[in-house]
CSV table of C-alpha atoms and ligand atoms in Angstrom, one decimal:
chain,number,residue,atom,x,y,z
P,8,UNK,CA,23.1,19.9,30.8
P,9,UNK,CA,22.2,23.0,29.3
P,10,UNK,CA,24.2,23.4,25.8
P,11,UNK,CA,21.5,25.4,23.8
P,12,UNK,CA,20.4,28.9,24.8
P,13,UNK,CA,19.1,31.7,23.6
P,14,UNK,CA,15.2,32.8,23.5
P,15,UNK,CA,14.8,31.0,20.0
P,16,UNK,CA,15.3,27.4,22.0
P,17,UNK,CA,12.5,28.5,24.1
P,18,UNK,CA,10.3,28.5,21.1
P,19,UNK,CA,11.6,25.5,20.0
P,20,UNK,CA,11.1,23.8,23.3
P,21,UNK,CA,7.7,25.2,24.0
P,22,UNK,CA,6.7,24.6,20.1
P,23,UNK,CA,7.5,20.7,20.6
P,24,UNK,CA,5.6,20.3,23.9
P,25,UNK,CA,2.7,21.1,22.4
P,26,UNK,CA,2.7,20.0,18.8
P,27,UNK,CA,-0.4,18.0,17.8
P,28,UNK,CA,-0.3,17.9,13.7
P,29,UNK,CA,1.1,16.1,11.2
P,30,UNK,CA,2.1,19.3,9.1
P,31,UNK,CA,5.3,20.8,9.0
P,32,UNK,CA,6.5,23.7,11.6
P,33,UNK,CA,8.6,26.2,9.4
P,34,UNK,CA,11.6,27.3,12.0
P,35,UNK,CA,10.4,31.0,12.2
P,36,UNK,CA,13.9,32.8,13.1
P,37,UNK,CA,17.2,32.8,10.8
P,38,UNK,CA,17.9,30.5,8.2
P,39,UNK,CA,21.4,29.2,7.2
P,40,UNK,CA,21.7,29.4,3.2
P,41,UNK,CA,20.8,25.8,2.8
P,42,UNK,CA,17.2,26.4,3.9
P,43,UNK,CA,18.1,24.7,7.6
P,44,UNK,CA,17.0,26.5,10.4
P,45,UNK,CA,20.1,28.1,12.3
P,46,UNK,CA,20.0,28.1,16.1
P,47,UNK,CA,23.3,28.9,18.0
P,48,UNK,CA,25.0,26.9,20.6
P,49,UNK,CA,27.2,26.8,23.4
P,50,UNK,CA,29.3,24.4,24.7
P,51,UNK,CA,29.6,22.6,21.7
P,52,UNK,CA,33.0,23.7,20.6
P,53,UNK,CA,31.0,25.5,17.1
P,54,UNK,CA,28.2,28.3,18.0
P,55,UNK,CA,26.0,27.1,15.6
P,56,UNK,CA,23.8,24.7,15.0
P,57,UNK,CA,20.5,23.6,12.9
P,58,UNK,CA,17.4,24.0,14.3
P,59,UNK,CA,15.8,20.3,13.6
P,60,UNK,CA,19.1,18.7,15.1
P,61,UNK,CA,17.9,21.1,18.2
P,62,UNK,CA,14.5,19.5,17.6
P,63,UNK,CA,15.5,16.0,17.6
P,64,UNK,CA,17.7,16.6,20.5
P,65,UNK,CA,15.2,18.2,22.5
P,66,UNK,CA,12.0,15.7,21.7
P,67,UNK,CA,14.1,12.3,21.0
P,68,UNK,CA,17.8,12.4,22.9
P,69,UNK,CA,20.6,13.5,22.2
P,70,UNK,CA,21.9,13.2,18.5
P,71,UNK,CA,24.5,10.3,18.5
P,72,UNK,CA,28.1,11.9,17.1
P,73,UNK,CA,28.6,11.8,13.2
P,74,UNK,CA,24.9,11.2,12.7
P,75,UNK,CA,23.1,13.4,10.6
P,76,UNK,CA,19.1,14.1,11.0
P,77,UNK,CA,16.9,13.6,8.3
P,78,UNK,CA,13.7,14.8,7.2
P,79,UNK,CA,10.5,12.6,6.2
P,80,UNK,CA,8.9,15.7,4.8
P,81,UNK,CA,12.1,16.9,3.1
P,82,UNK,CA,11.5,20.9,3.9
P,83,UNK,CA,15.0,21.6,5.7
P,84,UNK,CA,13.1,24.5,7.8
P,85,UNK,CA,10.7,22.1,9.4
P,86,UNK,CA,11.4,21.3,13.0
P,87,UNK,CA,8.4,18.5,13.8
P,88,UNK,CA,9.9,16.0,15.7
P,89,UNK,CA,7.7,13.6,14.2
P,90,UNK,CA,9.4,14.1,10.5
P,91,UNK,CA,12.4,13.8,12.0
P,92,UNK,CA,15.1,10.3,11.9
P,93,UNK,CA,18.7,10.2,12.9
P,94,UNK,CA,20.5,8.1,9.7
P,95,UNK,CA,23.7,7.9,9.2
P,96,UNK,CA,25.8,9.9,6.5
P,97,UNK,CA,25.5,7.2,4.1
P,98,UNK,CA,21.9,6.7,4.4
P,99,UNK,CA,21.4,10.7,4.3
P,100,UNK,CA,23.1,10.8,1.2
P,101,UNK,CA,20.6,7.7,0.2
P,102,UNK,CA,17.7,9.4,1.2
P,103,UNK,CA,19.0,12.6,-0.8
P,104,UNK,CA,19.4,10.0,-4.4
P,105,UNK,CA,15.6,8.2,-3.3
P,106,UNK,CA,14.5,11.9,-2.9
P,107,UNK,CA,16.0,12.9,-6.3
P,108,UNK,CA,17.5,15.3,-4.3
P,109,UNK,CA,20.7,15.5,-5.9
P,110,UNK,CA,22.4,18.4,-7.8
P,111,UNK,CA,20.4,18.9,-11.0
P,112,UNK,CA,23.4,19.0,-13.4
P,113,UNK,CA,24.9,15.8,-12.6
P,114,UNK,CA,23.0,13.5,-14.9
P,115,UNK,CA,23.5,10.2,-12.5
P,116,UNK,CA,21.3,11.1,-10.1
P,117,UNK,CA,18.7,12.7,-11.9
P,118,UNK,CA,16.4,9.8,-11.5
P,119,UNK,CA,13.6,9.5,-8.7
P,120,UNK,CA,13.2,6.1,-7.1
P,121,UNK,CA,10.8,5.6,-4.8
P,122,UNK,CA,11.5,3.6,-1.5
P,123,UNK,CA,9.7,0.8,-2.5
P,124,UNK,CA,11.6,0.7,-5.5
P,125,UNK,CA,14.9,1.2,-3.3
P,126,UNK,CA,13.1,-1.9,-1.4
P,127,UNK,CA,12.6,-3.8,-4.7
P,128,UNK,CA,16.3,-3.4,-5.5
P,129,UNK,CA,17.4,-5.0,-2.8
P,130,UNK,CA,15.3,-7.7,-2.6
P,131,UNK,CA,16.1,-8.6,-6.2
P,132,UNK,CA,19.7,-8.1,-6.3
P,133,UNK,CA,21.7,-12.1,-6.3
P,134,UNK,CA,25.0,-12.0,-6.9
P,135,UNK,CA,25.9,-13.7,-10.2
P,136,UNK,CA,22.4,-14.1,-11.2
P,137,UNK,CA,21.0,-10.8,-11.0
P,138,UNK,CA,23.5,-8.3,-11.5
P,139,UNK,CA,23.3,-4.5,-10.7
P,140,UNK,CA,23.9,-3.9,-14.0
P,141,UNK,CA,20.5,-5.5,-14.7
P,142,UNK,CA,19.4,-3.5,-12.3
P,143,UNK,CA,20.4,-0.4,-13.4
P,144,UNK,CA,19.0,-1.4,-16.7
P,145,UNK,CA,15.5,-2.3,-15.9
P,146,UNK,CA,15.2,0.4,-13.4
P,147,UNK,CA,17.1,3.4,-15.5
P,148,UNK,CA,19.5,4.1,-13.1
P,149,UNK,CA,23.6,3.4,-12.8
P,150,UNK,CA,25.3,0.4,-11.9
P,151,UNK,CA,27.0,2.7,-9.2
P,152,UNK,CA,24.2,3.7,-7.4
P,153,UNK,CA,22.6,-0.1,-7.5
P,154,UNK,CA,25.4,-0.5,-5.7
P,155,UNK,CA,25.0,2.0,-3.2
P,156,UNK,CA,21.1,0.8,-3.1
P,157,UNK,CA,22.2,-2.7,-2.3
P,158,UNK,CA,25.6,-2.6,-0.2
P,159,UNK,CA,23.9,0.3,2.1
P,160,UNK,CA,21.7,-2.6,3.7
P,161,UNK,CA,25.3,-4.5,4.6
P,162,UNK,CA,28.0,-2.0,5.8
P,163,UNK,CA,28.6,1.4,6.5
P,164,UNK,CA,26.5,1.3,9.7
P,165,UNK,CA,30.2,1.6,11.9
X,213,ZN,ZN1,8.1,18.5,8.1
């Protein structure tokens, strides 16, 4: 079924047949304010739509409902498929604190942890014996978001 159309899809559809590089492809058209390339939609119940979830939908399947689509490369403009991953909202919002992505003024998540250190976490986090607040200590980050780090291995994946 046909739900995306306008002459902009065509790009995107051509663009992604032929893609050979690593580097990120910059959507070329409109914007939305948040830097995500804005395609519309029909047939969708909304009109619009980003242009990497039109990516991923057109190079990988269709984009399973309440999933969001990630970037690798973290430029929200880039529509290679191959910087693309579906993750959940939870693990978006993970990839935004491993990124040190988050709003600037909130001092919690000012810290950058790499995903070997998100890795690192995990694998040394024993209940009762290693505790998130040790954690947070020896890593410089909040008991709260240990606790994302380590419970985001174990649940929300409904
Ligand atoms: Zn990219």
């Amino acid at each position: 079924m046909q739900i995306y159309c306008s002459s902009q899809l065509h790009w995107l559809q051509q663009t992604i047949r032929i893609i050979k590089t690593d580097q990120c492809i910059l959507w070329p058209f409109k914007l939305f304010p948040s830097g995500y390339g804005q395609v519309h939609v029909k047939g969708t119940g909304t009109t619009q739509n980003t242009a990497h979830r039109a990516a991923y939908h057109f190079s990988k399947g269709a984009v399973p409902k309440g999933m969001y689509v990630c970037h690798t490369c973290d430029v929200r403009a880039c529509i290679n498929p191959a910087h693309l991953f579906v993750g959940t909202p939870r693990e978006n919002f993970m990839d935004a604190v491993i990124k040190g992505r988050m709003p600037r003024g909130n001092r919690h998540w000012n810290v950058k942890l790499t995903t070997a250190q998100v890795e690192q976490i995990r694998a040394e986090y024993k209940p009762r014996v290693i505790t998130m607040r040790a954690l947070a200590k020896k890593y410089g980050i909040t008991s709260s978001q240990v606790c994302l780090i380590v419970h985001n291995r174990t649940r929300c994946y409904s």
